[in-house]
CSV table of C-alpha atoms and ligand atoms in Angstrom, one decimal:
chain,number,residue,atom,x,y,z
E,1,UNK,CA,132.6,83.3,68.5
E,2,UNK,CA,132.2,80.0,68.3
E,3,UNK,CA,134.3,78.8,70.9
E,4,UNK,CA,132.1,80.7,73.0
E,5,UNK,CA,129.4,79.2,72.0
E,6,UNK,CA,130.8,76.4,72.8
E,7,UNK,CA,131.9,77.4,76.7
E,8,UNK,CA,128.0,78.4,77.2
E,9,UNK,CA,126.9,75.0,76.3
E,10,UNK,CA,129.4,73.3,78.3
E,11,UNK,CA,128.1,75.2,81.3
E,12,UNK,CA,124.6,74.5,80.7
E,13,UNK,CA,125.4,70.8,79.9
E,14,UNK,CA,127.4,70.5,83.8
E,15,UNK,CA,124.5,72.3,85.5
E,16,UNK,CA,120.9,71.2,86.7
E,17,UNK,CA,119.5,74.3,88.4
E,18,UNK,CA,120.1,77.4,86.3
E,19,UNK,CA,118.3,81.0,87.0
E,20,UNK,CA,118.2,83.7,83.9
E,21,UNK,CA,118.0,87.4,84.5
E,22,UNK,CA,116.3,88.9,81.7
E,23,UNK,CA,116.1,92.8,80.7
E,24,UNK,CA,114.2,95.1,78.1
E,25,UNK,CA,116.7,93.9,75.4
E,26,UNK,CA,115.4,90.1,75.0
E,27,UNK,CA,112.2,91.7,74.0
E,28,UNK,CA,114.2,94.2,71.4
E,29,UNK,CA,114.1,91.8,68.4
E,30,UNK,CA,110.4,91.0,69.1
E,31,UNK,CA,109.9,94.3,67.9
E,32,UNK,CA,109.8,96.3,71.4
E,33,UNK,CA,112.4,98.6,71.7
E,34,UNK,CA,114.3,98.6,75.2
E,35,UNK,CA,113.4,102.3,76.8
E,36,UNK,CA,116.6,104.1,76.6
E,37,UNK,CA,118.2,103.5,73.9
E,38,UNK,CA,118.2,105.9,70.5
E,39,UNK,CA,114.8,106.0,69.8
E,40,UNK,CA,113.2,104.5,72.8
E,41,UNK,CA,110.2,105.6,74.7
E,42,UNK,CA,111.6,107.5,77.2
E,43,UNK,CA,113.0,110.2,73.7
E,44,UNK,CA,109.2,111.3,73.3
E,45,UNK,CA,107.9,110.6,76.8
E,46,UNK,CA,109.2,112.1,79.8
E,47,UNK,CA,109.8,109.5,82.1
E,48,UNK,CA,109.3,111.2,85.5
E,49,UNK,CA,106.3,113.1,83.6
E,50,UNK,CA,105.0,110.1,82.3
E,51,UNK,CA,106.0,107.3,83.8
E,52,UNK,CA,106.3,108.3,87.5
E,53,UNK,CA,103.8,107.2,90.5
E,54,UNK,CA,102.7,110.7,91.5
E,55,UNK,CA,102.7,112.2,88.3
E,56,UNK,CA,100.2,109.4,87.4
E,57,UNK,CA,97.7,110.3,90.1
E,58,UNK,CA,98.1,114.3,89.1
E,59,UNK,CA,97.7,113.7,85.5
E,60,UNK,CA,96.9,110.1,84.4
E,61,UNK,CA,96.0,111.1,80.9
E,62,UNK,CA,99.4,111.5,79.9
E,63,UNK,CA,100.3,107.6,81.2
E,64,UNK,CA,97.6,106.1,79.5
E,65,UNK,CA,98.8,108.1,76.2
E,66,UNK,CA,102.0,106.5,76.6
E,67,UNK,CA,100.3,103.2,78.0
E,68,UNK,CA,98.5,102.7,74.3
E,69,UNK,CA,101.5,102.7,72.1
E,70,UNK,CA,103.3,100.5,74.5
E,71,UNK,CA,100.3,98.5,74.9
E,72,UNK,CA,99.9,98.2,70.8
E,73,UNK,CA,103.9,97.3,70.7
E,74,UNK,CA,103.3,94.2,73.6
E,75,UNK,CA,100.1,93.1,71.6
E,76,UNK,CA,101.7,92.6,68.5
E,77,UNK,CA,104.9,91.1,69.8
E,78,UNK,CA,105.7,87.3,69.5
E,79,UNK,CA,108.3,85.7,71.4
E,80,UNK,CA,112.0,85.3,69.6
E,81,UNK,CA,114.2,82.5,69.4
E,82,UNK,CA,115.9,83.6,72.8
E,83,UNK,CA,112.9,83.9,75.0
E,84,UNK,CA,111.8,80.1,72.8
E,85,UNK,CA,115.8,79.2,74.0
E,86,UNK,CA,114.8,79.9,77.9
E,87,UNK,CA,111.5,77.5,77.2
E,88,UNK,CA,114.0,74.9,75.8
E,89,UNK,CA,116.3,74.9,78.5
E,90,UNK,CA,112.8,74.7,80.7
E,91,UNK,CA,111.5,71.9,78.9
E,92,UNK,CA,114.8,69.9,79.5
E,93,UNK,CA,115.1,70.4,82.8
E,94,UNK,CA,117.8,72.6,82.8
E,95,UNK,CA,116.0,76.2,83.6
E,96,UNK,CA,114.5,76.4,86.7
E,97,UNK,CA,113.3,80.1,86.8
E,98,UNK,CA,113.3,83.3,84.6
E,99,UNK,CA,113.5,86.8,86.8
E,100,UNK,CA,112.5,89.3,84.8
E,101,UNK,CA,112.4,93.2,84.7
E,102,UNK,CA,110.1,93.1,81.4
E,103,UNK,CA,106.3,93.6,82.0
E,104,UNK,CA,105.6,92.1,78.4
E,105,UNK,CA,104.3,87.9,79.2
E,106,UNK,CA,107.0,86.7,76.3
E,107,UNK,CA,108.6,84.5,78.5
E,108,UNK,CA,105.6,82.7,79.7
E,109,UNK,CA,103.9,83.1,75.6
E,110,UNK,CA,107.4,81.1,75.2
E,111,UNK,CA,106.2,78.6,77.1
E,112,UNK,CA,108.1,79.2,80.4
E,113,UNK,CA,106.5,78.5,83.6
E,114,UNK,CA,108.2,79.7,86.7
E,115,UNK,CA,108.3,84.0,85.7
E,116,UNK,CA,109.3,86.2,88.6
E,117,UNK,CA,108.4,89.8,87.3
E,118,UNK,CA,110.1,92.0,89.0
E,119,UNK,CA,108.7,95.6,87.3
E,120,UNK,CA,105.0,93.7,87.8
E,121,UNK,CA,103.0,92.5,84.2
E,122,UNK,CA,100.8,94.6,81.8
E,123,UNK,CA,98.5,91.7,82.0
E,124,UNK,CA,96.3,92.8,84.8
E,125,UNK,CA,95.5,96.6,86.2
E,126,UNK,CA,94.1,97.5,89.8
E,127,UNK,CA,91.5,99.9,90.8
E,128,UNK,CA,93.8,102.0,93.3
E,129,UNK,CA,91.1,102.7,95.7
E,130,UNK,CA,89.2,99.4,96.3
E,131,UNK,CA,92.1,97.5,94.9
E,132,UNK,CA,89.9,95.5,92.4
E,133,UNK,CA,91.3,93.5,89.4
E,134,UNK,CA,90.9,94.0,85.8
E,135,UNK,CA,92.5,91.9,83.0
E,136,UNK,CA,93.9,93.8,80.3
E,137,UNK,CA,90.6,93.5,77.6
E,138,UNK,CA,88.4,94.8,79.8
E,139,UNK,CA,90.8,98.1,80.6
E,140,UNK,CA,91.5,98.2,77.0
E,141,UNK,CA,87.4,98.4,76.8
E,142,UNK,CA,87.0,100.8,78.6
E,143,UNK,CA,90.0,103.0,77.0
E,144,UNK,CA,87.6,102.8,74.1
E,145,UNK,CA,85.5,105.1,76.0
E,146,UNK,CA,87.2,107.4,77.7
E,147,UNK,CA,90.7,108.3,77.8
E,148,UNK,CA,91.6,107.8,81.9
E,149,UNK,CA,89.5,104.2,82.9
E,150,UNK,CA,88.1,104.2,86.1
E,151,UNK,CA,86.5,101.6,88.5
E,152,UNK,CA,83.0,100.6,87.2
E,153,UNK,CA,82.7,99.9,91.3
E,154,UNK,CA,84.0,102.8,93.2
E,155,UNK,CA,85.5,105.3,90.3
E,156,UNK,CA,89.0,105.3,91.3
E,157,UNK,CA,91.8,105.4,89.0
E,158,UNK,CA,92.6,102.2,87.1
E,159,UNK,CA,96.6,101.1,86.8
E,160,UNK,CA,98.2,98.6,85.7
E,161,UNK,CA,100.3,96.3,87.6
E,162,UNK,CA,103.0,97.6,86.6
E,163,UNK,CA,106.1,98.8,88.5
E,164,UNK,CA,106.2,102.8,87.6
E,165,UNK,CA,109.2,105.0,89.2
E,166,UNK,CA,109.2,105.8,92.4
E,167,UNK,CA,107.5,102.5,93.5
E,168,UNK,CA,108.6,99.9,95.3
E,169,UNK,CA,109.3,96.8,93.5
E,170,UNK,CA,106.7,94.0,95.4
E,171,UNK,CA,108.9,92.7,98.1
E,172,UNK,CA,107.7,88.5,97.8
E,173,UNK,CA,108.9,89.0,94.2
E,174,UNK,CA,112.1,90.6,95.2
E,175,UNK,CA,112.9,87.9,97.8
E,176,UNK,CA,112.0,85.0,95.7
E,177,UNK,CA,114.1,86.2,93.2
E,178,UNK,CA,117.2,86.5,95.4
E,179,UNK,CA,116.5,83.0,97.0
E,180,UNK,CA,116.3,81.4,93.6
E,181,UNK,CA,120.0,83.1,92.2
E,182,UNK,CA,121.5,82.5,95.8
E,183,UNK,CA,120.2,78.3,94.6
E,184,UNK,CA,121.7,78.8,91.2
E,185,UNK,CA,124.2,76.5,90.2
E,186,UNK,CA,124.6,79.1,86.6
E,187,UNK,CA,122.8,82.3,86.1
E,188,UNK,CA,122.0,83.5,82.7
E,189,UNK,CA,121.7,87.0,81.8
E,190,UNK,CA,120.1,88.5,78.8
E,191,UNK,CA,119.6,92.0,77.8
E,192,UNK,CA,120.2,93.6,80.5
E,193,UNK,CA,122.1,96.9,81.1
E,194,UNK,CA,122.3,95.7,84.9
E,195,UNK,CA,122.1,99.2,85.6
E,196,UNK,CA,118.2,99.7,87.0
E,197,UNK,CA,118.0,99.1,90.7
E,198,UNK,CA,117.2,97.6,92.7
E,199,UNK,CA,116.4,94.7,89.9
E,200,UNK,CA,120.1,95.7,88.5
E,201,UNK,CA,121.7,94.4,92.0
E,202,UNK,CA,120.2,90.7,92.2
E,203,UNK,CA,122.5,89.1,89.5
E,204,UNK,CA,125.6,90.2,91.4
E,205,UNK,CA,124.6,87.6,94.2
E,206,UNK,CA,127.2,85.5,92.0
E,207,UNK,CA,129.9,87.5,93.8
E,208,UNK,CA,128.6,85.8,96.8
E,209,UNK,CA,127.9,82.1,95.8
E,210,UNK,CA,130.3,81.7,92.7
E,211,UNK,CA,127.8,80.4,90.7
E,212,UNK,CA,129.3,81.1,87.0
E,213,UNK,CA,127.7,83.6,85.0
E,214,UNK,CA,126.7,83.6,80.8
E,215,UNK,CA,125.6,87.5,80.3
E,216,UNK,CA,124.6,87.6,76.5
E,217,UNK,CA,123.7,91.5,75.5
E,218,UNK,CA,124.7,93.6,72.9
E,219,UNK,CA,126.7,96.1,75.0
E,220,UNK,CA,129.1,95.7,77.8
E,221,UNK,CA,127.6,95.6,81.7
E,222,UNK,CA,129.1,96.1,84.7
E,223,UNK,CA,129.6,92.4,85.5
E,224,UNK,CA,131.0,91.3,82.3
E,225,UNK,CA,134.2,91.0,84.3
E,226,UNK,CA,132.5,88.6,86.4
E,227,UNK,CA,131.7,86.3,84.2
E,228,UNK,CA,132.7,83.2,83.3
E,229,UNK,CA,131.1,83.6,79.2
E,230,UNK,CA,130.4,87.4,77.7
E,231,UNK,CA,128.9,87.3,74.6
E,232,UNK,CA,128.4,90.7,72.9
E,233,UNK,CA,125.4,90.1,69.9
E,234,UNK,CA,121.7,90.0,69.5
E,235,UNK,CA,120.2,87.7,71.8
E,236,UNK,CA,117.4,86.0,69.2
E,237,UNK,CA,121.0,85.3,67.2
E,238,UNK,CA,122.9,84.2,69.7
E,239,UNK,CA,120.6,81.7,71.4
E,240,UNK,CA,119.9,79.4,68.4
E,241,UNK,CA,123.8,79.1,68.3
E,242,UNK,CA,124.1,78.3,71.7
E,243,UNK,CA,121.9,76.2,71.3
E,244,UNK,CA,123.4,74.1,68.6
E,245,UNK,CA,126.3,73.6,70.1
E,246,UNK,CA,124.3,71.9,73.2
E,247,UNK,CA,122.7,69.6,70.7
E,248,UNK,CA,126.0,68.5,69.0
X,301,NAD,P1,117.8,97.2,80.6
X,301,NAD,O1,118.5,98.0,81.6
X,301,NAD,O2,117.4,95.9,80.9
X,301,NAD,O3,118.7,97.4,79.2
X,301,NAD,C1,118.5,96.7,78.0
X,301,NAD,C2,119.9,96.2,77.5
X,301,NAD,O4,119.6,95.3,76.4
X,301,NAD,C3,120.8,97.3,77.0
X,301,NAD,O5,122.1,97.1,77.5
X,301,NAD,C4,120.8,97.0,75.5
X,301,NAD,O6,122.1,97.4,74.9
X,301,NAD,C5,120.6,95.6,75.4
X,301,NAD,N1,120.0,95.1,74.1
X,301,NAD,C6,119.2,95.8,73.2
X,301,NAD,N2,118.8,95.0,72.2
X,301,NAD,C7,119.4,93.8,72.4
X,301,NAD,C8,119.4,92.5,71.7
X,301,NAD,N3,118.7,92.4,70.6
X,301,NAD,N4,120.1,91.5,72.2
X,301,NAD,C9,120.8,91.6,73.4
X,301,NAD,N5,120.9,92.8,74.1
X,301,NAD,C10,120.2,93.8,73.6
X,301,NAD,O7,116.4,97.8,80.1
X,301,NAD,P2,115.9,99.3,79.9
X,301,NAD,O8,115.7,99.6,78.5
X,301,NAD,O9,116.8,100.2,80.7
X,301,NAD,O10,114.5,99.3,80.7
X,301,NAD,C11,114.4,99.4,82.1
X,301,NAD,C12,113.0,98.9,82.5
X,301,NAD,O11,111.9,99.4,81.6
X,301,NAD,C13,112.9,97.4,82.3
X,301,NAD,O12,113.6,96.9,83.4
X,301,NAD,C14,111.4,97.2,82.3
X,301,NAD,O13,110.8,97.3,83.5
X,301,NAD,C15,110.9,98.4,81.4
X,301,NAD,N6,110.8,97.9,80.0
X,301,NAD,C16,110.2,96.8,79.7
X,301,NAD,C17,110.1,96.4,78.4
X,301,NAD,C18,109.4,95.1,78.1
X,301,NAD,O14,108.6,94.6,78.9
X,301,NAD,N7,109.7,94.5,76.9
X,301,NAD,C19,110.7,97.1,77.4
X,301,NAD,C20,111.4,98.3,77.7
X,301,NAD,C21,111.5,98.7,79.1
């Protein structure tokens, strides 16, 4: 293990403009469980019942049922020592950007500064009919009262700015994202399945520039044989070690 280790802080050491990928499973040891896995969301809520875009405008009760565990999961979270890792490599200039497909603000809690979310953020909601913004305390105020919020201006149904199936991801975020790996002298990616498109296709822009790729998860992916460093493990463990060997 160590010598790999050792082969991801080489990289990091030779490069200057270096894009991670993150998925679900960064967020995993800050106590939110990726969605598909043994006892993830998705066993006790039926995603297209639950999660999907029409079946929120038919029944938006059940979303917001789901919404308030997940909601009580992301509140209580802290960011680990790999999402404080990304910050690091931020802080000395190393990381230029973190995509993302989680909706949970670790990354920027970590201190990172350029976040692309690709699934959108659970930060803010919209009113779907005048399109107004809400920040998160004031929908969670109004889920006090009542158990689907609506717009204090125009009653339409409240949502938050999150990506839910059968949406489109937002297209500015999509392309920034692609321009950013296509700059990429390495591209780091961390607990991701790489298997949720569209997000799932961006890292294998690597096939196209040769950037070299770390993937750090604790399962294969389909582009393990891509890359340069594969390092099966828990990313809050992982990360510290990489990091000491960058620091020797
Ligand atoms: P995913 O496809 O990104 O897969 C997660 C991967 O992380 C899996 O391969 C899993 O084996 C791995 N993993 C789990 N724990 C790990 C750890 N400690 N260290 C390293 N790897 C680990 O994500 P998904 O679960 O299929 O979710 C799909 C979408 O659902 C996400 O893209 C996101 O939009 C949403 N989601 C967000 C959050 C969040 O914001 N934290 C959490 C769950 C799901």
């Amino acid at each position: 293990m160590q010598n790999l280790y050792d082969k991801a802080a080489e990289l990091i050491k030779s490069k200057s403009y270096i894009v991670a990928f993150t998925g679900a499973g960064i967020s995993v040891e800050s106590g939110i469980p990726d969605f598909r896995s043994a006892g993830g969301l998705w066993e006790r809520y039926n995603p297209n019942e639950y999660a999907e875009y029409s079946a929120f405008l038919k029944t938006p009760e059940k979303f917001w049922t789901m919404h308030s565990e997940l909601s009580d999961l992301v509140l209580s979270a802290k960011p680990n020592p790999a999402h404080l890792a990304l910050a690091e490599l931020e802080e000395i200039g190393k990381l230029q950007t973190v995509i993302t497909q989680n909706i949970d603000n670790l990354h920027q809690r970590a201190g990172n500064s350029r976040v692309l979310e690709l699934h959108g953020s659970g930060e803010t909601a919209s009113c779907l009919s005048c399109q107004k913004q809400f920040d998160r305390t004031l929908v969670e105020e109004f889920i006090e009262i009542t158990t689907v919020p609506r717009c204090p201006t125009c009653d339409g149904l409240i949502k938050p700015n999150v990506v839910l199936f059968s949406e489109p991801l937002p297209a500015n975020v999509f392309e920034e994202a692609r321009r950013e790996l296509l700059r990429a002298d390495l591209v780091i990616v961390v607990g991701s399945s790489i298997s949720v498109f569209p997000a799932a296709a961006l890292p294998y822009v690597v096939n196209q520039t040769g950037a070299p790729l770390i993937i750090v998860n604790d399962e294969p992916t389909p582009l393990d044989t891509s890359a340069e460093v594969v390092i099966h493990g828990k990313a809050g463990e992982v990360f510290p070690q990489i990091l000491n060997a960058l620091n020797e």
